[in-house]
Amino acid sequence: MHIPDGILSAQVCAAGYAVTGLATWYSLRQINRRSDPTADIPKASLLTAAFFVASSIYIPVPPASVHLILNGLLGVVLGYFAFPAILIGLFFQALVIGHGGLTTLGVNAAMMGIPALVAYHIFQARTSLGRGLKEPTRTGVFAFLGGALGLGMATVIFVALIILNIPAELDGQAERTAVLALAIAHIPLALVEGAFTTVLVLFLRRVKPELLEG
Amino acid sequence: MGSVSFDTYVHRESVIHRWAPRLKLLSLLGLMFAFATVQNLALVPWILALAAVLYGLSSLPLSFLRRRLSYPGLFIVAVVVLLPLTVGDTVLGQWGWLTLREEGLRAALLIVGRFLSILTLGFVLLGTTPFLTLLGAMRSLGLPTILTDMALLSYRYLFEIAAMLTTMQQAMGLRGFGHRRQGWLRVNRQTLEHLALLTGNLLIRSYEQSERVYKAMRLRGYGQGSAPRQSTTPRPTALCWGLTGAVGAAAIALVAAELSWLR
């Protein structure tokens, strides 16, 4: 779900870099408030590499397969490190396989990274909003919401950007139909991503709970 | 992924290889953004020619570009196929239910022209600059230390973790994973669980490795304040400034041509 080079105008690309700059500054400010900000850098870096590699895992849905995005999961596990991690991961993808692009790096990072930060806050809200639920249902429900909404929000941003930028000759009805079709097509993917995040987070909660401390 | 290397051609000899990294990064990024401003189809041959000249100057083999362009992504393929058939009122030709339309064709040519030229510049930049030098240039241009350190460490362990995943997937395959047929358009719950546990194991192994790495880095003085850095970057030569000036002038000319066309 990357927007490649050449699709968006220079103004939109520049706006993408501005939003990404702002989100990176905000994330780094939150990270630098910790007593030892450097302590989590190796953890975040290795997990960035692991997420980059794990996003190459495909879920078989015969006759095809579904490629995981994992931005919601990244938010849940990495907290404020998720945005820099996504920025670096996307830079590697542009570098290694030419997916995405250097002019659209800002737009793509904002599209994936801001939903990851939202997913982090949703998952953290389990202690306040999920008081009525028992463990591990509470962790599972909020992990599902984080994973599914992470992808869902990224999809909405992706569709909005594409529809607003391609091309002027399309009529309004065609635009509405395309938005609806694309959004509906992504609902099952968001559910798969949510279910995947739930299983994985419950596994981590059992085996390595410190990974979920954000 | 393991077969793709970042730095295969970075040690070749060419004017682009000798271009000072900071100037190269700024100039090529500026030109990429100038390419992104192009809305006029008449400018597309010019941007493709500029990208081709820079690629020619970089001495990178054509196979390097061909291999990387083989991942254009579904999106660009959809643009090329769908736009000329669905967008616009001016019919250029009709074959049964297929209708080729001028407006859609023009939009597709513009998008593909920009895509190819920007991507080629990206490969010129990344194919002629070692990854560490590129990060150094970004850092000297103000990239925060946390981002540079994260990028360096992630880069260091990327291929190791990819190899770890391949081994784990092989082990799963040998134990029978993926051998059962699944129903069409159905996500098998057990398959989903197995893949989630595989990812979980990958994260735990990476996390444990990160703890060992952090201890080793602390023992070597990481986080204790940086040592005074000695500047080892050579001063940009006249050739570097010449290239920077030429690329900058081309970028300005493109933007000016685009603005005059808009008027």
CSV table of C-alpha atoms in Angstrom, one decimal:
chain,number,residue,atom,x,y,z
A,1,MET,CA,0.0,0.0,0.0
A,2,HIS,CA,2.8,2.4,-0.9
A,3,ILE,CA,2.2,5.5,-3.0
A,4,PRO,CA,5.0,5.3,-5.7
A,5,ASP,CA,7.0,8.2,-7.1
A,6,GLY,CA,5.3,10.1,-9.9
A,7,ILE,CA,1.7,9.9,-8.7
A,8,LEU,CA,1.5,12.9,-6.4
A,9,SER,CA,2.3,16.5,-7.1
A,10,ALA,CA,5.4,18.1,-5.6
A,11,GLN,CA,3.2,20.2,-3.3
A,12,VAL,CA,1.5,17.1,-1.8
A,13,CYS,CA,5.0,15.4,-1.5
A,14,ALA,CA,6.3,18.5,0.3
A,15,ALA,CA,3.3,18.6,2.6
A,16,GLY,CA,3.9,14.9,3.3
A,17,TYR,CA,7.5,15.7,4.4
A,18,ALA,CA,6.2,18.6,6.6
A,19,VAL,CA,3.7,16.3,8.4
A,20,THR,CA,6.3,13.6,8.8
A,21,GLY,CA,8.8,16.1,10.1
A,22,LEU,CA,6.2,17.3,12.7
A,23,ALA,CA,5.3,13.7,13.7
A,24,THR,CA,9.0,12.7,14.0
A,25,TRP,CA,9.7,15.8,16.1
A,26,TYR,CA,6.8,14.9,18.4
A,27,SER,CA,7.8,11.3,18.7
A,28,LEU,CA,11.5,12.2,19.4
A,29,ARG,CA,10.3,14.7,22.0
A,30,GLN,CA,8.3,12.0,23.8
A,31,ILE,CA,11.3,9.6,23.6
A,32,ASN,CA,13.8,12.2,24.9
A,33,ARG,CA,11.6,12.8,28.0
A,34,ARG,CA,12.6,9.3,29.2
A,35,SER,CA,15.3,9.1,31.8
A,36,ASP,CA,17.7,7.3,29.4
A,37,PRO,CA,16.4,7.8,25.8
A,38,THR,CA,19.3,5.8,24.3
A,39,ALA,CA,18.4,2.7,26.3
A,40,ASP,CA,15.6,1.7,24.0
A,41,ILE,CA,17.4,2.5,20.7
A,42,PRO,CA,18.8,-1.0,20.2
A,43,LYS,CA,15.5,-2.6,21.0
A,44,ALA,CA,13.6,-0.3,18.6
A,45,SER,CA,16.2,-0.8,15.9
A,46,LEU,CA,16.2,-4.6,16.0
A,47,LEU,CA,12.5,-4.6,16.2
A,48,THR,CA,12.4,-2.2,13.2
A,49,ALA,CA,14.5,-4.7,11.2
A,50,ALA,CA,12.3,-7.6,12.5
A,51,PHE,CA,9.1,-5.8,11.4
A,52,PHE,CA,10.5,-4.9,8.0
A,53,VAL,CA,11.3,-8.6,7.5
A,54,ALA,CA,8.0,-9.8,9.1
A,55,SER,CA,6.0,-7.6,6.7
A,56,SER,CA,7.2,-10.0,3.9
A,57,ILE,CA,5.1,-12.8,5.5
A,58,TYR,CA,2.0,-13.5,3.4
A,59,ILE,CA,-1.2,-14.9,4.8
A,60,PRO,CA,-2.5,-17.5,2.3
A,61,VAL,CA,-6.1,-16.7,1.3
A,62,PRO,CA,-6.5,-19.1,-1.7
A,63,PRO,CA,-6.3,-18.5,-4.6
A,64,ALA,CA,-4.0,-15.5,-3.6
A,65,SER,CA,-2.3,-14.3,-0.4
A,66,VAL,CA,-2.5,-11.2,1.7
A,67,HIS,CA,0.5,-9.1,2.4
A,68,LEU,CA,0.7,-7.8,6.0
A,69,ILE,CA,1.3,-4.1,6.8
A,70,LEU,CA,1.8,-4.4,10.6
A,71,ASN,CA,1.7,-0.7,11.3
A,72,GLY,CA,-0.9,-1.1,14.1
A,73,LEU,CA,1.2,-3.9,15.6
A,74,LEU,CA,4.3,-1.7,15.4
A,75,GLY,CA,2.4,1.0,17.3
A,76,VAL,CA,1.3,-1.4,20.0
A,77,VAL,CA,4.8,-2.9,20.5
A,78,LEU,CA,7.1,0.2,19.9
A,79,GLY,CA,5.0,3.1,21.2
A,80,TYR,CA,6.6,6.4,20.2
A,81,PHE,CA,9.4,4.6,18.5
A,82,ALA,CA,6.9,3.4,16.0
A,83,PHE,CA,6.9,6.5,13.8
A,84,PRO,CA,10.8,6.7,13.4
A,85,ALA,CA,10.7,2.9,12.9
A,86,ILE,CA,8.2,3.2,10.0
A,87,LEU,CA,10.1,6.1,8.5
A,88,ILE,CA,13.3,4.0,8.5
A,89,GLY,CA,11.5,0.9,7.3
A,90,LEU,CA,10.0,2.8,4.3
A,91,PHE,CA,13.4,4.3,3.5
A,92,PHE,CA,14.8,0.8,3.4
A,93,GLN,CA,12.0,-0.4,1.2
A,94,ALA,CA,12.6,2.5,-1.3
A,95,LEU,CA,16.3,1.6,-1.1
A,96,VAL,CA,16.2,-2.2,-1.4
A,97,ILE,CA,13.3,-2.9,-3.7
A,98,GLY,CA,12.2,0.4,-5.1
A,99,HIS,CA,8.8,0.2,-3.3
A,100,GLY,CA,7.4,3.6,-2.4
A,101,GLY,CA,9.8,6.3,-3.4
A,102,LEU,CA,12.0,9.1,-2.1
A,103,THR,CA,9.7,11.9,-3.1
A,104,THR,CA,6.7,10.1,-1.5
A,105,LEU,CA,8.6,8.9,1.6
A,106,GLY,CA,7.0,11.7,3.7
A,107,VAL,CA,3.5,11.0,2.5
A,108,ASN,CA,3.9,7.2,3.0
A,109,ALA,CA,5.5,7.6,6.5
A,110,ALA,CA,2.6,9.9,7.6
A,111,MET,CA,0.0,7.5,6.1
A,112,MET,CA,1.4,4.5,7.9
A,113,GLY,CA,3.0,6.2,11.0
A,114,ILE,CA,0.2,8.4,12.3
A,115,PRO,CA,-2.3,5.4,12.5
A,116,ALA,CA,0.5,3.5,14.3
A,117,LEU,CA,0.7,6.2,17.0
A,118,VAL,CA,-3.1,6.1,17.2
A,119,ALA,CA,-3.0,2.3,17.6
A,120,TYR,CA,-0.5,2.8,20.4
A,121,HIS,CA,-2.8,5.1,22.3
A,122,ILE,CA,-5.8,2.8,21.7
A,123,PHE,CA,-3.8,-0.1,23.1
A,124,GLN,CA,-2.6,2.0,26.1
A,125,ALA,CA,-6.3,3.0,26.8
A,126,ARG,CA,-7.1,-0.7,27.7
A,127,THR,CA,-6.3,0.1,31.4
A,128,SER,CA,-8.7,3.0,31.5
A,129,LEU,CA,-11.4,2.2,29.0
A,130,GLY,CA,-11.4,-1.6,29.3
A,131,ARG,CA,-11.8,-1.8,33.1
A,132,GLY,CA,-15.1,-3.8,32.6
A,133,LEU,CA,-13.2,-6.6,30.8
A,134,LYS,CA,-11.2,-9.4,32.3
A,135,GLU,CA,-7.7,-10.3,31.2
A,136,PRO,CA,-6.7,-11.6,28.7
A,137,THR,CA,-9.9,-10.6,26.9
A,138,ARG,CA,-9.1,-6.9,27.6
A,139,THR,CA,-5.6,-7.1,26.0
A,140,GLY,CA,-7.0,-9.1,23.1
A,141,VAL,CA,-9.8,-6.7,22.3
A,142,PHE,CA,-7.6,-3.6,22.4
A,143,ALA,CA,-4.9,-5.4,20.4
A,144,PHE,CA,-7.5,-6.2,17.8
A,145,LEU,CA,-8.7,-2.6,17.7
A,146,GLY,CA,-5.1,-1.3,17.4
A,147,GLY,CA,-4.2,-3.7,14.6
A,148,ALA,CA,-7.4,-3.3,12.6
A,149,LEU,CA,-7.7,0.5,13.0
A,150,GLY,CA,-4.0,0.9,12.2
A,151,LEU,CA,-4.6,-0.6,8.8
A,152,GLY,CA,-8.1,0.9,8.4
A,153,MET,CA,-6.9,4.5,9.0
A,154,ALA,CA,-3.9,4.0,6.7
A,155,THR,CA,-6.3,2.7,4.0
A,156,VAL,CA,-8.6,5.7,4.4
A,157,ILE,CA,-5.7,8.1,4.0
A,158,PHE,CA,-4.4,6.2,1.0
A,159,VAL,CA,-7.8,6.2,-0.8
A,160,ALA,CA,-8.3,9.9,0.0
A,161,LEU,CA,-4.9,10.8,-1.4
A,162,ILE,CA,-5.3,8.8,-4.6
A,163,ILE,CA,-8.8,10.0,-5.3
A,164,LEU,CA,-7.8,13.6,-4.7
A,165,ASN,CA,-4.8,13.3,-7.0
A,166,ILE,CA,-5.9,11.1,-9.9
A,167,PRO,CA,-7.0,12.5,-12.4
A,168,ALA,CA,-9.2,15.6,-12.8
A,169,GLU,CA,-11.2,14.1,-15.6
A,170,LEU,CA,-12.9,11.5,-13.4
A,171,ASP,CA,-16.5,12.4,-12.6
A,172,GLY,CA,-17.9,12.6,-9.0
A,173,GLN,CA,-20.0,9.5,-9.2
A,174,ALA,CA,-17.0,7.4,-10.4
A,175,GLU,CA,-14.9,8.8,-7.6
A,176,ARG,CA,-17.5,7.9,-5.0
A,177,THR,CA,-17.8,4.4,-6.4
A,178,ALA,CA,-14.0,3.9,-6.4
A,179,VAL,CA,-13.7,5.1,-2.8
A,180,LEU,CA,-16.5,2.8,-1.6
A,181,ALA,CA,-15.1,-0.2,-3.6
A,182,LEU,CA,-11.6,0.3,-2.3
A,183,ALA,CA,-12.8,0.9,1.3
A,184,ILE,CA,-15.0,-2.2,1.2
A,185,ALA,CA,-12.1,-4.3,-0.3
A,186,HIS,CA,-9.9,-3.4,2.7
A,187,ILE,CA,-12.4,-4.3,5.5
A,188,PRO,CA,-11.5,-8.0,5.4
A,189,LEU,CA,-7.8,-7.1,5.3
A,190,ALA,CA,-8.2,-4.9,8.4
A,191,LEU,CA,-10.0,-7.8,10.2
A,192,VAL,CA,-7.2,-10.2,9.3
A,193,GLU,CA,-4.6,-7.7,10.5
A,194,GLY,CA,-6.6,-7.2,13.7
A,195,ALA,CA,-6.9,-11.0,14.3
A,196,PHE,CA,-3.2,-11.4,13.6
A,197,THR,CA,-2.2,-8.6,16.0
A,198,THR,CA,-4.5,-10.2,18.7
A,199,VAL,CA,-2.9,-13.6,18.5
A,200,LEU,CA,0.6,-12.2,18.5
A,201,VAL,CA,0.0,-9.8,21.4
A,202,LEU,CA,-1.6,-12.5,23.5
A,203,PHE,CA,1.4,-14.7,22.8
A,204,LEU,CA,3.8,-11.9,23.7
A,205,ARG,CA,1.8,-11.2,26.9
A,206,ARG,CA,2.3,-14.8,27.9
A,207,VAL,CA,5.9,-15.3,26.9
A,208,LYS,CA,7.6,-11.8,26.9
A,209,PRO,CA,5.3,-9.2,28.6
A,210,GLU,CA,8.0,-6.6,28.8
A,211,LEU,CA,7.8,-6.2,25.0
A,212,LEU,CA,4.3,-4.7,25.4
A,213,GLU,CA,5.4,-2.0,27.8
A,214,GLY,CA,5.8,0.4,24.9
B,1,MET,CA,15.3,-10.2,0.1
B,2,GLY,CA,18.6,-11.6,1.1
B,3,SER,CA,19.9,-11.6,-2.5
B,4,VAL,CA,19.5,-7.9,-2.9
B,5,SER,CA,22.5,-5.9,-1.9
B,6,PHE,CA,22.6,-2.2,-1.2
B,7,ASP,CA,26.2,-1.5,-2.1
B,8,THR,CA,27.0,-3.6,-5.2
B,9,TYR,CA,28.1,-0.7,-7.5
B,10,VAL,CA,29.1,2.0,-5.1
B,11,HIS,CA,32.8,1.5,-5.6
B,12,ARG,CA,32.8,2.1,-9.3
B,13,GLU,CA,34.5,5.1,-10.8
B,14,SER,CA,32.4,7.9,-12.4
B,15,VAL,CA,31.7,11.6,-12.0
B,16,ILE,CA,28.6,10.8,-10.1
B,17,HIS,CA,30.5,8.5,-7.7
B,18,ARG,CA,33.0,11.3,-7.1
B,19,TRP,CA,30.3,13.9,-6.4
B,20,ALA,CA,30.4,15.0,-2.8
B,21,PRO,CA,27.6,13.1,-1.0
B,22,ARG,CA,25.9,16.1,0.6
B,23,LEU,CA,25.8,18.1,-2.6
B,24,LYS,CA,24.7,15.0,-4.5
B,25,LEU,CA,21.9,14.3,-2.0
B,26,LEU,CA,20.5,17.8,-2.1
B,27,SER,CA,20.8,18.2,-5.9
B,28,LEU,CA,19.2,15.0,-6.8
B,29,LEU,CA,16.4,15.4,-4.2
B,30,GLY,CA,15.8,18.9,-5.6
B,31,LEU,CA,15.6,17.5,-9.2
B,32,MET,CA,13.3,14.7,-8.1
B,33,PHE,CA,10.9,17.3,-6.6
B,34,ALA,CA,11.2,19.4,-9.8
B,35,PHE,CA,10.2,16.2,-11.8
B,36,ALA,CA,7.2,15.8,-9.5
B,37,THR,CA,6.0,19.3,-10.4
B,38,VAL,CA,5.7,18.4,-14.1
B,39,GLN,CA,2.1,18.4,-15.3
B,40,ASN,CA,2.7,19.1,-18.9
B,41,LEU,CA,3.1,16.1,-21.1
B,42,ALA,CA,5.5,18.0,-23.4
B,43,LEU,CA,8.1,18.1,-20.6
B,44,VAL,CA,8.0,14.3,-20.0
B,45,PRO,CA,10.6,13.6,-22.7
B,46,TRP,CA,12.9,16.2,-21.1
B,47,ILE,CA,12.7,14.7,-17.7
B,48,LEU,CA,13.3,11.2,-19.0
B,49,ALA,CA,16.3,12.5,-21.0
B,50,LEU,CA,17.7,14.2,-17.9
B,51,ALA,CA,17.3,11.0,-15.9
B,52,ALA,CA,19.0,9.0,-18.7
B,53,VAL,CA,21.9,11.4,-18.9
B,54,LEU,CA,22.5,11.3,-15.2
B,55,TYR,CA,22.2,7.5,-15.2
B,56,GLY,CA,24.7,7.3,-18.2
B,57,LEU,CA,27.1,9.5,-16.2
B,58,SER,CA,26.9,7.2,-13.2
B,59,SER,CA,28.3,4.2,-15.1
B,60,LEU,CA,25.7,1.9,-13.5
B,61,PRO,CA,24.9,-1.1,-15.7
B,62,LEU,CA,21.5,-1.2,-17.3
B,63,SER,CA,20.8,-4.6,-15.6
B,64,PHE,CA,20.8,-2.7,-12.2
B,65,LEU,CA,18.0,-0.5,-13.4
B,66,ARG,CA,16.1,-3.4,-15.1
B,67,ARG,CA,16.3,-5.6,-12.1
B,68,ARG,CA,14.9,-2.9,-9.8
B,69,LEU,CA,12.2,-1.7,-12.2
B,70,SER,CA,10.8,-5.2,-12.2
B,71,TYR,CA,9.1,-4.3,-8.9
B,72,PRO,CA,6.9,-1.4,-10.2
B,73,GLY,CA,4.1,-2.3,-7.9
B,74,LEU,CA,0.5,-3.1,-8.6
B,75,PHE,CA,-0.5,0.5,-8.4
B,76,ILE,CA,1.5,1.7,-11.4
B,77,VAL,CA,0.4,-1.4,-13.4
B,78,ALA,CA,-3.2,-0.5,-12.6
B,79,VAL,CA,-2.6,3.1,-13.7
B,80,VAL,CA,-1.1,2.0,-17.0
B,81,VAL,CA,-3.9,-0.5,-17.7
B,82,LEU,CA,-7.0,1.3,-16.4
B,83,LEU,CA,-6.6,5.0,-17.0
B,84,PRO,CA,-6.4,4.9,-20.9
B,85,LEU,CA,-9.5,2.6,-20.9
B,86,THR,CA,-11.7,4.4,-18.4
B,87,VAL,CA,-10.9,8.1,-18.2
B,88,GLY,CA,-11.9,10.8,-20.7
B,89,ASP,CA,-14.4,11.5,-23.5
B,90,THR,CA,-12.1,11.7,-26.6
B,91,VAL,CA,-12.1,8.2,-28.1
B,92,LEU,CA,-8.9,7.3,-30.0
B,93,GLY,CA,-9.9,3.8,-31.0
B,94,GLN,CA,-12.4,1.1,-30.2
B,95,TRP,CA,-12.0,-2.7,-30.3
B,96,GLY,CA,-15.2,-4.4,-29.2
B,97,TRP,CA,-15.8,-3.4,-25.6
B,98,LEU,CA,-12.3,-1.9,-25.3
B,99,THR,CA,-12.2,1.9,-25.8
B,100,LEU,CA,-8.9,3.8,-25.8
B,101,ARG,CA,-9.4,7.4,-24.5
B,102,GLU,CA,-7.0,10.3,-25.0
B,103,GLU,CA,-7.3,12.0,-21.6
B,104,GLY,CA,-6.7,8.7,-19.8
B,105,LEU,CA,-3.7,7.9,-22.0
B,106,ARG,CA,-2.2,11.3,-21.5
B,107,ALA,CA,-2.6,11.0,-17.7
B,108,ALA,CA,-1.1,7.5,-17.7
B,109,LEU,CA,1.9,8.7,-19.8
B,110,LEU,CA,2.5,11.6,-17.5
B,111,ILE,CA,2.4,9.5,-14.4
B,112,VAL,CA,4.6,6.7,-15.8
B,113,GLY,CA,7.1,9.3,-17.2
B,114,ARG,CA,7.4,10.9,-13.8
B,115,PHE,CA,7.6,7.5,-12.0
B,116,LEU,CA,10.4,6.3,-14.3
B,117,SER,CA,12.5,9.5,-14.2
B,118,ILE,CA,12.2,9.9,-10.4
B,119,LEU,CA,12.9,6.3,-9.7
B,120,THR,CA,16.0,6.4,-12.0
B,121,LEU,CA,17.4,9.4,-10.1
B,122,GLY,CA,16.7,7.5,-6.8
B,123,PHE,CA,18.8,4.5,-8.1
B,124,VAL,CA,21.5,6.9,-9.3
B,125,LEU,CA,21.7,8.3,-5.8
B,126,LEU,CA,21.5,5.0,-4.0
B,127,GLY,CA,23.6,3.0,-6.5
B,128,THR,CA,26.6,5.4,-6.3
B,129,THR,CA,26.7,6.3,-2.6
B,130,PRO,CA,27.6,3.8,0.1
B,131,PHE,CA,24.7,3.5,2.6
B,132,LEU,CA,26.9,4.6,5.5
B,133,THR,CA,28.1,7.7,3.6
B,134,LEU,CA,24.5,8.6,2.7
B,135,LEU,CA,23.5,8.4,6.4
B,136,GLY,CA,26.6,10.4,7.3
B,137,ALA,CA,25.5,13.1,4.8
B,138,MET,CA,22.0,13.1,6.2
B,139,ARG,CA,23.3,13.4,9.7
B,140,SER,CA,25.5,16.4,8.7
B,141,LEU,CA,22.4,18.0,7.2
B,142,GLY,CA,20.6,17.8,10.5
B,143,LEU,CA,19.0,14.3,10.8
B,144,PRO,CA,18.5,13.6,14.5
B,145,THR,CA,21.0,11.2,16.2
B,146,ILE,CA,18.3,8.8,17.3
B,147,LEU,CA,17.1,8.4,13.7
B,148,THR,CA,20.7,7.9,12.4
B,149,ASP,CA,21.5,5.4,15.2
B,150,MET,CA,18.3,3.5,14.6
B,151,ALA,CA,18.9,3.3,10.8
B,152,LEU,CA,22.5,2.1,11.3
B,153,LEU,CA,21.5,-0.6,13.8
B,154,SER,CA,18.5,-1.7,11.7
B,155,TYR,CA,20.7,-1.9,8.6
B,156,ARG,CA,23.3,-3.9,10.5
B,157,TYR,CA,20.8,-6.6,11.6
B,158,LEU,CA,18.4,-6.5,8.6
B,159,PHE,CA,19.9,-9.4,6.7
B,160,GLU,CA,20.7,-11.4,9.8
B,161,ILE,CA,17.0,-11.3,10.8
B,162,ALA,CA,15.9,-12.1,7.3
B,163,ALA,CA,18.1,-15.2,7.4
B,164,MET,CA,16.6,-16.1,10.8
B,165,LEU,CA,13.1,-15.9,9.3
B,166,THR,CA,14.0,-18.0,6.3
B,167,THR,CA,15.4,-20.7,8.7
B,168,MET,CA,12.3,-20.6,10.8
B,169,GLN,CA,10.0,-20.9,7.8
B,170,GLN,CA,12.0,-23.8,6.5
B,171,ALA,CA,11.7,-25.5,9.8
B,172,MET,CA,7.9,-25.0,9.7
B,173,GLY,CA,7.7,-26.3,6.2
B,174,LEU,CA,9.6,-29.5,7.2
B,175,ARG,CA,7.1,-30.0,10.1
B,176,GLY,CA,4.3,-29.9,7.6
B,177,PHE,CA,3.2,-26.3,7.6
B,178,GLY,CA,1.5,-25.2,4.3
B,179,HIS,CA,1.0,-28.7,3.0
B,180,ARG,CA,-2.8,-28.8,3.6
B,181,ARG,CA,-5.1,-27.4,0.9
B,182,GLN,CA,-7.3,-24.5,2.0
B,183,GLY,CA,-10.7,-23.5,0.9
B,184,TRP,CA,-11.0,-20.6,-1.6
B,185,LEU,CA,-11.3,-17.1,-0.1
B,186,ARG,CA,-11.0,-18.4,3.4
B,187,VAL,CA,-8.5,-17.5,6.0
B,188,ASN,CA,-7.6,-20.7,7.9
B,189,ARG,CA,-7.6,-19.8,11.6
B,190,GLN,CA,-4.8,-22.3,12.4
B,191,THR,CA,-2.6,-20.9,9.6
B,192,LEU,CA,-3.1,-17.4,10.9
B,193,GLU,CA,-2.2,-18.5,14.4
B,194,HIS,CA,0.9,-20.3,13.2
B,195,LEU,CA,2.1,-17.3,11.3
B,196,ALA,CA,1.4,-14.9,14.2
B,197,LEU,CA,3.4,-17.2,16.5
B,198,LEU,CA,6.2,-17.3,13.9
B,199,THR,CA,6.3,-13.4,13.9
B,200,GLY,CA,6.1,-13.4,17.7
B,201,ASN,CA,9.1,-15.7,17.9
B,202,LEU,CA,11.0,-13.5,15.5
B,203,LEU,CA,10.3,-10.4,17.7
B,204,ILE,CA,11.4,-12.2,20.9
B,205,ARG,CA,14.6,-13.4,19.3
B,206,SER,CA,15.3,-9.9,18.0
B,207,TYR,CA,14.4,-8.4,21.4
B,208,GLU,CA,16.8,-10.7,23.2
B,209,GLN,CA,19.5,-10.0,20.7
B,210,SER,CA,18.9,-6.2,21.2
B,211,GLU,CA,19.6,-6.6,24.9
B,212,ARG,CA,23.0,-8.3,24.2
B,213,VAL,CA,23.8,-5.6,21.6
B,214,TYR,CA,22.9,-2.8,24.0
B,215,LYS,CA,25.1,-4.2,26.8
B,216,ALA,CA,28.0,-4.5,24.3
B,217,MET,CA,27.5,-0.9,23.1
B,218,ARG,CA,27.3,0.4,26.7
B,219,LEU,CA,30.6,-1.4,27.5
B,220,ARG,CA,32.2,0.4,24.5
B,221,GLY,CA,30.9,3.8,25.8
B,222,TYR,CA,27.7,4.3,23.9
B,223,GLY,CA,25.5,7.0,25.5
B,224,GLN,CA,28.4,8.5,27.5
B,225,GLY,CA,28.6,11.6,25.3
B,226,SER,CA,30.1,11.7,21.9
B,227,ALA,CA,33.9,12.1,21.3
B,228,PRO,CA,34.9,15.2,19.4
B,229,ARG,CA,34.5,14.4,15.7
B,230,GLN,CA,37.2,15.1,13.3
B,231,SER,CA,36.1,16.2,9.9
B,232,THR,CA,37.4,13.7,7.4
B,233,THR,CA,35.1,14.9,4.5
B,234,PRO,CA,37.2,16.2,1.6
B,235,ARG,CA,36.3,19.7,0.3
B,236,PRO,CA,34.0,19.6,-2.7
B,237,THR,CA,35.9,19.9,-6.0
B,238,ALA,CA,35.1,22.2,-8.9
B,239,LEU,CA,33.5,19.2,-10.6
B,240,CYS,CA,31.1,18.7,-7.6
B,241,TRP,CA,30.1,22.4,-7.7
B,242,GLY,CA,29.7,22.2,-11.5
B,243,LEU,CA,27.4,19.2,-11.3
B,244,THR,CA,25.4,20.8,-8.5
B,245,GLY,CA,25.1,24.0,-10.5
B,246,ALA,CA,24.0,22.1,-13.7
B,247,VAL,CA,21.4,19.9,-11.9
B,248,GLY,CA,20.1,22.9,-9.9
B,249,ALA,CA,19.8,24.9,-13.1
B,250,ALA,CA,17.9,22.0,-14.8
B,251,ALA,CA,15.5,21.8,-11.8
B,252,ILE,CA,14.8,25.6,-11.9
B,253,ALA,CA,14.3,25.5,-15.7
B,254,LEU,CA,11.8,22.7,-15.3
B,255,VAL,CA,9.8,24.5,-12.6
B,256,ALA,CA,9.9,27.7,-14.7
B,257,ALA,CA,8.7,25.9,-17.8
B,258,GLU,CA,5.9,24.3,-15.8
B,259,LEU,CA,4.8,27.7,-14.3
B,260,SER,CA,4.9,29.4,-17.7
B,261,TRP,CA,2.8,26.6,-19.2
B,262,LEU,CA,0.3,27.0,-16.3
B,263,ARG,CA,-0.1,30.7,-17.2
